mmCIF file of C-alpha atoms and ligand atoms in Angstrom:
data_model
loop_
_atom_site.group_PDB
_atom_site.id
_atom_site.type_symbol
_atom_site.label_atom_id
_atom_site.label_comp_id
_atom_site.label_asym_id
_atom_site.label_seq_id
_atom_site.Cartn_x
_atom_site.Cartn_y
_atom_site.Cartn_z
ATOM 1 C CA MET A 27 7.580 14.772 -24.685
ATOM 2 C CA ALA A 28 8.763 13.149 -21.442
ATOM 3 C CA LEU A 29 6.474 13.494 -18.338
ATOM 4 C CA ARG A 30 8.288 15.680 -15.721
ATOM 5 C CA ALA A 31 8.148 14.127 -12.264
ATOM 6 C CA ALA A 32 9.474 14.662 -8.748
ATOM 7 C CA VAL A 33 9.699 12.641 -5.541
ATOM 8 C CA LEU A 34 9.104 14.047 -2.022
ATOM 9 C CA GLY A 35 10.699 12.180 0.911
ATOM 10 C CA LEU A 36 13.588 9.808 0.207
ATOM 11 C CA GLY A 37 13.174 6.845 2.509
ATOM 12 C CA ILE A 38 11.197 4.453 0.207
ATOM 13 C CA GLY A 39 11.078 7.537 -2.135
ATOM 14 C CA ARG A 40 14.727 6.726 -3.073
ATOM 15 C CA THR A 41 13.374 3.589 -4.772
ATOM 16 C CA HIS A 42 10.709 5.631 -6.578
ATOM 17 C CA ALA A 43 13.351 8.136 -7.660
ATOM 18 C CA ASP A 44 15.680 5.375 -8.841
ATOM 19 C CA ARG A 45 12.849 3.794 -10.948
ATOM 20 C CA LEU A 46 11.613 7.033 -12.329
ATOM 21 C CA ALA A 47 15.158 8.109 -13.331
ATOM 22 C CA LYS A 48 15.563 4.973 -15.427
ATOM 23 C CA MET A 49 12.041 5.046 -16.915
ATOM 24 C CA ASP A 50 11.502 5.669 -20.639
ATOM 25 C CA GLY A 51 9.217 8.663 -21.256
ATOM 26 C CA VAL A 52 9.743 10.137 -17.739
ATOM 27 C CA GLU A 53 12.205 12.819 -16.643
ATOM 28 C CA LEU A 54 12.865 12.819 -12.983
ATOM 29 C CA ALA A 55 13.286 16.676 -12.601
ATOM 30 C CA ALA A 56 13.690 16.995 -8.798
ATOM 31 C CA VAL A 57 13.648 15.288 -5.427
ATOM 32 C CA ALA A 58 13.108 16.806 -1.949
ATOM 33 C CA ASP A 59 13.788 15.722 1.597
ATOM 34 C CA ILE A 60 14.164 17.725 4.862
ATOM 35 C CA ASN A 61 17.479 16.005 5.133
ATOM 36 C CA GLY A 62 19.134 18.202 2.627
ATOM 37 C CA GLU A 63 22.284 16.072 2.414
ATOM 38 C CA LEU A 64 20.197 12.977 1.493
ATOM 39 C CA ALA A 65 18.315 15.055 -1.118
ATOM 40 C CA ARG A 66 21.695 16.165 -2.721
ATOM 41 C CA GLN A 67 22.991 12.595 -2.672
ATOM 42 C CA VAL A 68 19.848 11.156 -4.370
ATOM 43 C CA ALA A 69 19.618 14.042 -6.780
ATOM 44 C CA ALA A 70 23.265 13.513 -7.793
ATOM 45 C CA ASP A 71 22.681 9.768 -8.289
ATOM 46 C CA CYS A 72 19.547 10.368 -10.376
ATOM 47 C CA GLY A 73 20.556 13.441 -12.360
ATOM 48 C CA ALA A 74 17.819 15.557 -10.719
ATOM 49 C CA LYS A 75 17.684 18.895 -8.809
ATOM 50 C CA ALA A 76 17.728 18.721 -4.928
ATOM 51 C CA TYR A 77 15.384 20.571 -2.494
ATOM 52 C CA ALA A 78 15.349 20.441 1.258
ATOM 53 C CA ASP A 79 11.891 21.951 1.191
ATOM 54 C CA ALA A 80 9.214 19.988 -0.553
ATOM 55 C CA GLY A 81 6.872 22.956 -0.694
ATOM 56 C CA GLU A 82 9.543 25.008 -2.430
ATOM 57 C CA LEU A 83 9.995 22.276 -4.936
ATOM 58 C CA LEU A 84 6.225 22.234 -5.705
ATOM 59 C CA GLU A 85 6.312 26.066 -6.095
ATOM 60 C CA GLU A 86 9.384 26.114 -8.377
ATOM 61 C CA GLU A 87 9.030 23.078 -10.680
ATOM 62 C CA ALA A 88 6.507 22.654 -13.548
ATOM 63 C CA LEU A 89 5.659 18.934 -13.192
ATOM 64 C CA ASP A 90 3.226 16.483 -14.667
ATOM 65 C CA PHE A 91 3.212 14.395 -11.499
ATOM 66 C CA VAL A 92 4.688 14.028 -8.092
ATOM 67 C CA SER A 93 5.264 10.873 -6.038
ATOM 68 C CA ILE A 94 4.593 11.696 -2.295
ATOM 69 C CA CYS A 95 6.780 9.398 -0.177
ATOM 70 C CA THR A 96 6.872 11.489 3.002
ATOM 71 C CA THR A 97 5.148 10.052 6.101
ATOM 72 C CA PRO A 98 1.360 9.900 6.177
ATOM 73 C CA ALA A 99 0.734 13.060 8.321
ATOM 74 C CA SER A 100 2.041 15.289 5.421
ATOM 75 C CA HIS A 101 0.258 13.485 2.559
ATOM 76 C CA LEU A 102 -2.651 15.898 2.621
ATOM 77 C CA GLU A 103 -0.507 19.075 2.598
ATOM 78 C CA PHE A 104 1.575 18.030 -0.268
ATOM 79 C CA THR A 105 -1.383 16.672 -2.268
ATOM 80 C CA ARG A 106 -3.133 20.034 -1.864
ATOM 81 C CA LEU A 107 -0.019 21.951 -3.021
ATOM 82 C CA ALA A 108 0.609 19.684 -5.915
ATOM 83 C CA ALA A 109 -3.026 19.512 -7.190
ATOM 84 C CA GLY A 110 -3.203 23.309 -6.821
ATOM 85 C CA ARG A 111 -0.313 23.560 -9.233
ATOM 86 C CA GLY A 112 -1.992 21.195 -11.723
ATOM 87 C CA MET A 113 0.233 18.132 -10.923
ATOM 88 C CA SER A 114 -1.083 14.594 -10.679
ATOM 89 C CA VAL A 115 -0.309 12.754 -7.371
ATOM 90 C CA LEU A 116 0.903 9.230 -6.677
ATOM 91 C CA CYS A 117 0.787 9.009 -2.877
ATOM 92 C CA GLU A 118 2.403 6.268 -0.786
ATOM 93 C CA LYS A 119 0.054 4.179 1.443
ATOM 94 C CA PRO A 120 -1.437 4.578 3.968
ATOM 95 C CA MET A 121 -3.295 7.445 2.265
ATOM 96 C CA ALA A 122 -3.617 9.476 5.394
ATOM 97 C CA PRO A 123 -4.100 9.065 9.225
ATOM 98 C CA THR A 124 -7.886 10.087 9.004
ATOM 99 C CA LEU A 125 -10.850 9.690 6.710
ATOM 100 C CA ASP A 126 -11.302 13.508 6.701
ATOM 101 C CA ALA A 127 -7.767 13.838 5.331
ATOM 102 C CA CYS A 128 -8.453 11.228 2.704
ATOM 103 C CA ASP A 129 -11.685 13.088 1.670
ATOM 104 C CA SER A 130 -9.781 16.348 1.389
ATOM 105 C CA MET A 131 -7.100 14.718 -0.782
ATOM 106 C CA ILE A 132 -9.784 13.244 -3.096
ATOM 107 C CA ARG A 133 -11.566 16.637 -3.246
ATOM 108 C CA ALA A 134 -8.333 18.550 -3.917
ATOM 109 C CA CYS A 135 -7.459 16.315 -6.853
ATOM 110 C CA ARG A 136 -10.943 16.237 -8.261
ATOM 111 C CA ASP A 137 -11.303 20.019 -8.069
ATOM 112 C CA ALA A 138 -7.978 20.545 -9.857
ATOM 113 C CA GLY A 139 -8.775 17.828 -12.520
ATOM 114 C CA VAL A 140 -5.621 15.945 -11.722
ATOM 115 C CA LYS A 141 -5.170 12.185 -11.098
ATOM 116 C CA LEU A 142 -4.657 10.652 -7.669
ATOM 117 C CA MET A 143 -3.451 7.103 -7.152
ATOM 118 C CA ILE A 144 -2.478 5.395 -3.770
ATOM 119 C CA ALA A 145 0.595 3.305 -4.086
ATOM 120 C CA HIS A 146 -0.839 0.012 -2.973
ATOM 121 C CA LYS A 147 1.982 -1.832 -4.869
ATOM 122 C CA LYS A 148 0.691 -5.331 -3.939
ATOM 123 C CA ARG A 149 -2.131 -4.874 -6.485
ATOM 124 C CA PHE A 150 0.630 -5.143 -9.144
ATOM 125 C CA GLU A 151 2.193 -8.338 -7.770
ATOM 126 C CA PRO A 152 1.786 -11.103 -10.454
ATOM 127 C CA ALA A 153 0.624 -13.769 -7.949
ATOM 128 C CA TYR A 154 -2.246 -11.653 -6.694
ATOM 129 C CA ARG A 155 -3.000 -10.408 -10.285
ATOM 130 C CA LEU A 156 -3.351 -13.940 -11.472
ATOM 131 C CA ILE A 157 -5.822 -14.695 -8.605
ATOM 132 C CA LYS A 158 -7.758 -11.544 -9.351
ATOM 133 C CA GLU A 159 -8.089 -12.500 -13.003
ATOM 134 C CA LYS A 160 -9.344 -16.044 -12.211
ATOM 135 C CA THR A 161 -11.637 -15.091 -9.289
ATOM 136 C CA GLY A 162 -15.215 -15.077 -10.407
ATOM 137 C CA GLY A 163 -14.180 -16.967 -13.528
ATOM 138 C CA GLU A 164 -12.287 -20.288 -13.459
ATOM 139 C CA PHE A 165 -11.846 -20.169 -9.721
ATOM 140 C CA GLY A 166 -15.381 -18.963 -8.867
ATOM 141 C CA PRO A 167 -15.931 -16.662 -5.914
ATOM 142 C CA ILE A 168 -13.744 -16.592 -2.765
ATOM 143 C CA ARG A 169 -15.532 -17.932 0.302
ATOM 144 C CA TRP A 170 -12.839 -18.302 2.945
ATOM 145 C CA ALA A 171 -9.349 -16.704 3.522
ATOM 146 C CA THR A 172 -6.602 -16.964 6.123
ATOM 147 C CA VAL A 173 -3.716 -14.575 6.205
ATOM 148 C CA LYS A 174 -0.450 -14.268 8.133
ATOM 149 C CA TYR A 175 1.000 -10.836 7.667
ATOM 150 C CA ALA A 176 3.332 -10.065 10.615
ATOM 151 C CA LEU A 177 6.303 -7.713 10.231
ATOM 152 C CA GLY A 178 9.569 -7.171 12.015
ATOM 153 C CA ARG A 179 10.454 -4.380 14.383
ATOM 154 C CA VAL A 180 10.258 -0.764 13.081
ATOM 155 C CA PRO A 181 12.138 1.850 15.130
ATOM 156 C CA LYS A 182 10.841 4.979 13.270
ATOM 157 C CA PRO A 183 8.954 7.187 15.738
ATOM 158 C CA TRP A 184 6.420 8.492 13.160
ATOM 159 C CA PHE A 185 5.345 4.886 12.368
ATOM 160 C CA TRP A 186 3.888 4.508 15.904
ATOM 161 C CA GLN A 187 2.218 7.869 16.298
ATOM 162 C CA GLU A 188 -1.563 7.832 16.019
ATOM 163 C CA GLU A 189 -1.712 11.092 14.062
ATOM 164 C CA ASP A 190 0.956 9.829 11.529
ATOM 165 C CA GLY A 191 1.648 6.142 10.684
ATOM 166 C CA GLY A 192 -0.973 4.930 13.151
ATOM 167 C CA GLY A 193 1.162 1.889 14.233
ATOM 168 C CA PRO A 194 1.565 -1.516 12.557
ATOM 169 C CA LEU A 195 -2.165 -2.168 12.121
ATOM 170 C CA HIS A 196 -2.579 1.010 10.021
ATOM 171 C CA GLU A 197 0.816 1.745 8.447
ATOM 172 C CA ASN A 198 1.527 -1.737 7.477
ATOM 173 C CA ALA A 199 -1.623 -3.922 7.698
ATOM 174 C CA VAL A 200 -3.220 -1.478 5.249
ATOM 175 C CA HIS A 201 -1.274 -3.389 2.452
ATOM 176 C CA MET A 202 -3.161 -6.640 3.347
ATOM 177 C CA MET A 203 -6.541 -4.910 4.093
ATOM 178 C CA ASP A 204 -6.361 -3.377 0.659
ATOM 179 C CA MET A 205 -5.446 -6.798 -0.926
ATOM 180 C CA MET A 206 -8.433 -8.393 0.771
ATOM 181 C CA ARG A 207 -10.751 -5.650 -0.549
ATOM 182 C CA PHE A 208 -9.107 -6.018 -4.006
ATOM 183 C CA LEU A 209 -9.634 -9.779 -4.156
ATOM 184 C CA ILE A 210 -12.892 -10.327 -2.221
ATOM 185 C CA GLY A 211 -14.684 -6.939 -2.122
ATOM 186 C CA GLU A 212 -16.098 -4.710 0.509
ATOM 187 C CA VAL A 213 -16.218 -5.654 4.215
ATOM 188 C CA GLU A 214 -19.568 -5.683 6.027
ATOM 189 C CA ARG A 215 -18.177 -6.087 9.557
ATOM 190 C CA VAL A 216 -14.923 -6.422 11.540
ATOM 191 C CA TYR A 217 -14.086 -7.865 14.828
ATOM 192 C CA ALA A 218 -10.521 -7.756 16.143
ATOM 193 C CA GLU A 219 -8.704 -8.768 19.344
ATOM 194 C CA GLY A 220 -5.524 -6.904 19.739
ATOM 195 C CA GLY A 221 -3.120 -5.223 22.132
ATOM 196 C CA ASN A 222 0.448 -4.010 22.704
ATOM 197 C CA MET A 223 2.289 -7.281 23.226
ATOM 198 C CA PHE A 224 5.886 -6.531 22.052
ATOM 199 C CA ASN A 225 6.413 -2.705 22.022
ATOM 200 C CA PRO A 226 6.096 -1.320 25.556
ATOM 201 C CA GLU A 227 7.962 1.827 24.586
ATOM 202 C CA HIS A 228 4.756 2.711 22.516
ATOM 203 C CA PRO A 229 2.214 1.912 25.224
ATOM 204 C CA ASP A 230 -0.708 3.779 23.605
ATOM 205 C CA GLN A 231 -0.413 1.995 20.185
ATOM 206 C CA LEU A 232 -1.700 -1.446 19.234
ATOM 207 C CA ASP A 233 1.032 -3.550 17.851
ATOM 208 C CA VAL A 234 -0.790 -6.867 16.947
ATOM 209 C CA ALA A 235 -4.216 -8.093 16.219
ATOM 210 C CA ALA A 236 -6.218 -11.266 15.342
ATOM 211 C CA ILE A 237 -8.821 -9.915 12.932
ATOM 212 C CA THR A 238 -11.994 -11.469 11.613
ATOM 213 C CA LEU A 239 -13.764 -10.043 8.571
ATOM 214 C CA ARG A 240 -17.219 -10.789 7.100
ATOM 215 C CA PHE A 241 -17.484 -9.495 3.523
ATOM 216 C CA ARG A 242 -20.710 -8.294 1.865
ATOM 217 C CA SER A 243 -20.412 -11.296 -0.445
ATOM 218 C CA GLY A 244 -20.719 -13.554 2.623
ATOM 219 C CA ALA A 245 -16.980 -14.607 2.441
ATOM 220 C CA ILE A 246 -15.060 -14.710 5.696
ATOM 221 C CA ALA A 247 -11.418 -14.073 6.500
ATOM 222 C CA ALA A 248 -9.080 -14.493 9.403
ATOM 223 C CA ILE A 249 -5.973 -12.307 9.571
ATOM 224 C CA GLY A 250 -3.015 -12.279 11.897
ATOM 225 C CA ALA A 251 -1.208 -9.028 11.500
ATOM 226 C CA GLY A 252 1.073 -6.564 13.160
ATOM 227 C CA GLN A 253 4.572 -6.428 14.635
ATOM 228 C CA ALA A 254 4.790 -10.017 15.659
ATOM 229 C CA SER A 255 7.830 -11.278 13.694
ATOM 230 C CA GLU A 256 11.461 -10.562 12.962
ATOM 231 C CA TRP A 257 12.928 -9.324 9.682
ATOM 232 C CA GLY A 258 15.140 -12.285 9.010
ATOM 233 C CA PHE A 259 12.211 -14.657 9.563
ATOM 234 C CA ALA A 260 9.000 -12.822 8.461
ATOM 235 C CA THR A 261 6.971 -14.391 5.692
ATOM 236 C CA GLU A 262 3.628 -13.509 4.007
ATOM 237 C CA ASN A 263 1.095 -16.230 3.667
ATOM 238 C CA VAL A 264 -2.373 -16.056 2.149
ATOM 239 C CA THR A 265 -4.705 -19.047 1.601
ATOM 240 C CA LEU A 266 -7.975 -18.626 -0.298
ATOM 241 C CA SER A 267 -10.744 -21.212 -0.709
ATOM 242 C CA HIS A 268 -12.796 -20.398 -3.806
ATOM 243 C CA ASP A 269 -15.894 -22.388 -5.009
ATOM 244 C CA ASN A 270 -13.718 -24.130 -7.561
ATOM 245 C CA ALA A 271 -10.101 -23.733 -6.349
ATOM 246 C CA VAL A 272 -7.790 -23.689 -3.347
ATOM 247 C CA VAL A 273 -4.951 -21.105 -3.691
ATOM 248 C CA GLU A 274 -1.914 -20.166 -1.663
ATOM 249 C CA VAL A 275 0.364 -17.156 -2.073
ATOM 250 C CA GLY A 276 3.656 -17.042 -0.045
ATOM 251 C CA GLY A 277 7.161 -15.810 0.201
ATOM 252 C CA ARG A 278 9.344 -13.511 2.181
ATOM 253 C CA PHE A 279 7.411 -10.798 3.955
ATOM 254 C CA ASP A 280 6.311 -8.277 1.209
ATOM 255 C CA SER A 281 7.694 -10.492 -1.518
ATOM 256 C CA PRO A 282 4.823 -12.874 -2.247
ATOM 257 C CA PHE A 283 6.483 -14.566 -5.302
ATOM 258 C CA HIS A 284 5.220 -18.159 -4.886
ATOM 259 C CA LEU A 285 1.671 -19.126 -6.032
ATOM 260 C CA ARG A 286 0.216 -22.646 -5.979
ATOM 261 C CA TYR A 287 -3.352 -23.745 -6.586
ATOM 262 C CA VAL A 288 -5.443 -26.706 -7.297
ATOM 263 C CA LEU A 289 -8.799 -26.858 -9.073
ATOM 264 C CA LYS A 290 -11.285 -28.810 -6.924
ATOM 265 C CA ASP A 291 -12.474 -30.964 -9.833
ATOM 266 C CA ASP A 292 -8.895 -32.012 -10.568
ATOM 267 C CA SER A 293 -7.516 -32.148 -7.031
ATOM 268 C CA GLN A 294 -4.328 -34.070 -7.712
ATOM 269 C CA THR A 295 -2.895 -31.483 -10.176
ATOM 270 C CA VAL A 296 -1.133 -28.745 -8.192
ATOM 271 C CA VAL A 297 -0.167 -25.794 -10.326
ATOM 272 C CA GLU A 298 2.878 -23.752 -9.146
ATOM 273 C CA GLU A 299 4.196 -20.384 -10.281
ATOM 274 C CA ASP A 300 7.269 -18.516 -9.223
ATOM 275 C CA PHE A 301 7.501 -14.750 -9.747
ATOM 276 C CA GLU A 302 10.875 -14.203 -8.024
ATOM 277 C CA GLY A 303 12.546 -10.880 -8.873
ATOM 278 C CA PHE A 304 9.278 -8.991 -9.894
ATOM 279 C CA ASP A 305 9.587 -5.219 -9.167
ATOM 280 C CA PRO A 306 6.239 -3.848 -7.927
ATOM 281 C CA PHE A 307 7.577 -0.222 -7.670
ATOM 282 C CA GLN A 308 8.534 -0.146 -11.319
ATOM 283 C CA ALA A 309 5.192 -1.557 -12.280
ATOM 284 C CA GLU A 310 3.127 0.889 -10.218
ATOM 285 C CA LEU A 311 5.134 3.875 -11.331
ATOM 286 C CA ALA A 312 4.935 2.885 -15.031
ATOM 287 C CA HIS A 313 1.150 2.331 -14.635
ATOM 288 C CA PHE A 314 0.651 5.780 -13.180
ATOM 289 C CA ALA A 315 2.760 7.401 -15.925
ATOM 290 C CA ASP A 316 0.658 5.448 -18.533
ATOM 291 C CA CYS A 317 -2.515 6.678 -16.942
ATOM 292 C CA ILE A 318 -1.452 10.319 -17.255
ATOM 293 C CA ARG A 319 -0.332 9.862 -20.887
ATOM 294 C CA SER A 320 -3.570 8.033 -21.890
ATOM 295 C CA ASP A 321 -5.835 10.120 -19.631
ATOM 296 C CA THR A 322 -7.246 6.902 -17.925
ATOM 297 C CA GLU A 323 -8.253 6.177 -14.399
ATOM 298 C CA PRO A 324 -5.472 4.664 -12.261
ATOM 299 C CA LEU A 325 -6.004 1.185 -10.759
ATOM 300 C CA ILE A 326 -6.077 2.550 -7.243
ATOM 301 C CA PRO A 327 -7.815 5.890 -7.165
ATOM 302 C CA GLY A 328 -8.102 7.887 -3.855
ATOM 303 C CA GLU A 329 -11.513 6.401 -3.095
ATOM 304 C CA GLU A 330 -9.892 2.941 -2.935
ATOM 305 C CA GLY A 331 -7.139 4.182 -0.608
ATOM 306 C CA ARG A 332 -9.765 5.713 1.608
ATOM 307 C CA SER A 333 -11.686 2.521 1.892
ATOM 308 C CA SER A 334 -8.540 0.623 2.891
ATOM 309 C CA VAL A 335 -7.849 3.319 5.560
ATOM 310 C CA ALA A 336 -11.399 3.005 6.792
ATOM 311 C CA LEU A 337 -10.930 -0.793 7.184
ATOM 312 C CA CYS A 338 -7.716 -0.326 9.238
ATOM 313 C CA LEU A 339 -9.362 2.256 11.489
ATOM 314 C CA ALA A 340 -12.299 -0.150 12.026
ATOM 315 C CA VAL A 341 -9.831 -2.999 12.981
ATOM 316 C CA LYS A 342 -8.185 -0.675 15.572
ATOM 317 C CA ARG A 343 -11.508 0.601 16.909
ATOM 318 C CA SER A 344 -12.746 -2.933 17.356
ATOM 319 C CA ALA A 345 -9.532 -4.057 19.062
ATOM 320 C CA ARG A 346 -9.848 -1.019 21.483
ATOM 321 C CA THR A 347 -13.511 -1.244 22.203
ATOM 322 C CA GLY A 348 -14.345 -4.903 21.811
ATOM 323 C CA GLU A 349 -17.159 -4.013 19.500
ATOM 324 C CA VAL A 350 -18.074 -5.478 16.072
ATOM 325 C CA ILE A 351 -17.524 -2.493 13.663
ATOM 326 C CA ALA A 352 -18.989 -1.661 10.222
ATOM 327 C CA PRO A 353 -16.090 0.103 8.387
HETATM 328 N N1 NAD B 9 4.748 0.732 -0.584
HETATM 329 C C1 NAD B 9 5.668 0.238 0.272
HETATM 330 O O1 NAD B 9 6.072 -0.941 0.205
HETATM 331 C C2 NAD B 9 6.294 1.191 1.259
HETATM 332 C C3 NAD B 9 7.493 0.825 1.905
HETATM 333 C C4 NAD B 9 7.985 1.746 2.807
HETATM 334 C C5 NAD B 9 7.306 2.917 3.085
HETATM 335 N N2 NAD B 9 6.075 3.184 2.516
HETATM 336 C C6 NAD B 9 5.382 4.408 2.895
HETATM 337 O O2 NAD B 9 6.202 5.497 2.411
HETATM 338 C C7 NAD B 9 5.992 6.562 3.383
HETATM 339 C C8 NAD B 9 7.394 6.946 3.970
HETATM 340 O O3 NAD B 9 7.865 5.811 4.646
HETATM 341 P P1 NAD B 9 9.483 5.514 4.768
HETATM 342 O O4 NAD B 9 9.626 4.160 5.327
HETATM 343 O O5 NAD B 9 10.125 5.913 3.499
HETATM 344 O O6 NAD B 9 9.842 6.557 5.898
HETATM 345 P P2 NAD B 9 11.338 7.063 6.248
HETATM 346 O O7 NAD B 9 11.212 7.726 7.657
HETATM 347 O O8 NAD B 9 12.308 5.967 6.109
HETATM 348 O O9 NAD B 9 11.615 8.201 5.237
HETATM 349 C C9 NAD B 9 10.845 9.321 5.003
HETATM 350 C C10 NAD B 9 11.739 10.384 4.443
HETATM 351 O O10 NAD B 9 10.926 11.579 4.200
HETATM 352 C C11 NAD B 9 11.632 12.722 4.714
HETATM 353 N N3 NAD B 9 10.555 13.723 5.155
HETATM 354 C C12 NAD B 9 9.706 13.550 6.238
HETATM 355 N N4 NAD B 9 8.885 14.614 6.214
HETATM 356 C C13 NAD B 9 9.230 15.437 5.190
HETATM 357 C C14 NAD B 9 8.786 16.664 4.666
HETATM 358 N N5 NAD B 9 7.759 17.357 5.323
HETATM 359 N N6 NAD B 9 9.370 17.171 3.643
HETATM 360 C C15 NAD B 9 10.399 16.471 2.979
HETATM 361 N N7 NAD B 9 10.898 15.300 3.453
HETATM 362 C C16 NAD B 9 10.309 14.765 4.464
HETATM 363 C C17 NAD B 9 12.466 12.111 5.843
HETATM 364 O O11 NAD B 9 13.495 13.075 6.139
HETATM 365 C C18 NAD B 9 12.877 10.802 5.330
HETATM 366 O O12 NAD B 9 14.087 10.830 4.617
HETATM 367 C C19 NAD B 9 4.980 6.075 4.399
HETATM 368 O O13 NAD B 9 3.734 6.495 4.044
HETATM 369 C C20 NAD B 9 5.141 4.513 4.375
HETATM 370 O O14 NAD B 9 3.984 3.850 4.728
HETATM 371 C C21 NAD B 9 5.622 2.348 1.591
#
């Protein structure tokens, strides 16, 4: 029997709906958006039922899982409603604006016996997966990392609000904070210099930071993140020095398709791989559906999403106070 699914919020949720509508073994039953016209359009494109009220959708539909793609301030409310009706939850990043909300989401899903995964799609990107597989093995441990992860301008008001998106260093940098944790492990301390350099219309929000991380393993990382680029120009660049290898990932912002590395004992042989065209949304949605079918733990459970939120909050606190913070 196909898994019955729904998508709430149809910004990036439109991509989720499109992938689910085409996925074997899944029936996209319904979509919701407070913009009812948008909901009707996407529903018609995907052969699903439209709702303007996501709460009503969760009341009316019998579903195996729901993909929550509304803005972060509503992730807790919809997770509680879905879990209360026995539905597993895939929730877009960042998990929530606060750690209390993350904890409540984890508790709601645990109490209901349903699965919770946070949609950190980068963990499915083949370049990063290859590094993860070789780290600790052929590459040895990571000791040093530098990252450039600067996005273009985002005009959406919720993105900037502290109680919703939390600005670029939370809403967006959480992708890279999660990737650093995925590859290197937990962070012992954070120091960040930051400010509002380019977005005076949001004077209370930080927009950029230069971030230093010390990991429990002893590794160190320097990260430049925030709204410091332009969309036609923005790239993503990560360099890692392991005990036995030097590795670089790069590409257009959010499309890290190019990987190159060299082993330190064969330093003239540069290995290059190109993953152009990979679709991380398809991969994460298929993974979550598989976890439900096989009753296995998803790759990014709520606890992982929470730790990445904690790291972003620590970065912002350090940038605002000048203190070194333990996340
Ligand atoms: N994984 C990724 O690469 C990625 C990319 C973009 C956005 N996101 C995440 O997805 C979430 C949404 O971001 P977006 O860029 O799609 O935002 P958006 O503003 O473009 O779209 C959000 C949509 O949700 C609808 N909506 C808002 N509140 C609602 C509610 N209570 N009930 C029903 N519909 C509601 C809005 O009408 C809008 O259509 C955020 O958490 C964001 O961080 C993730």
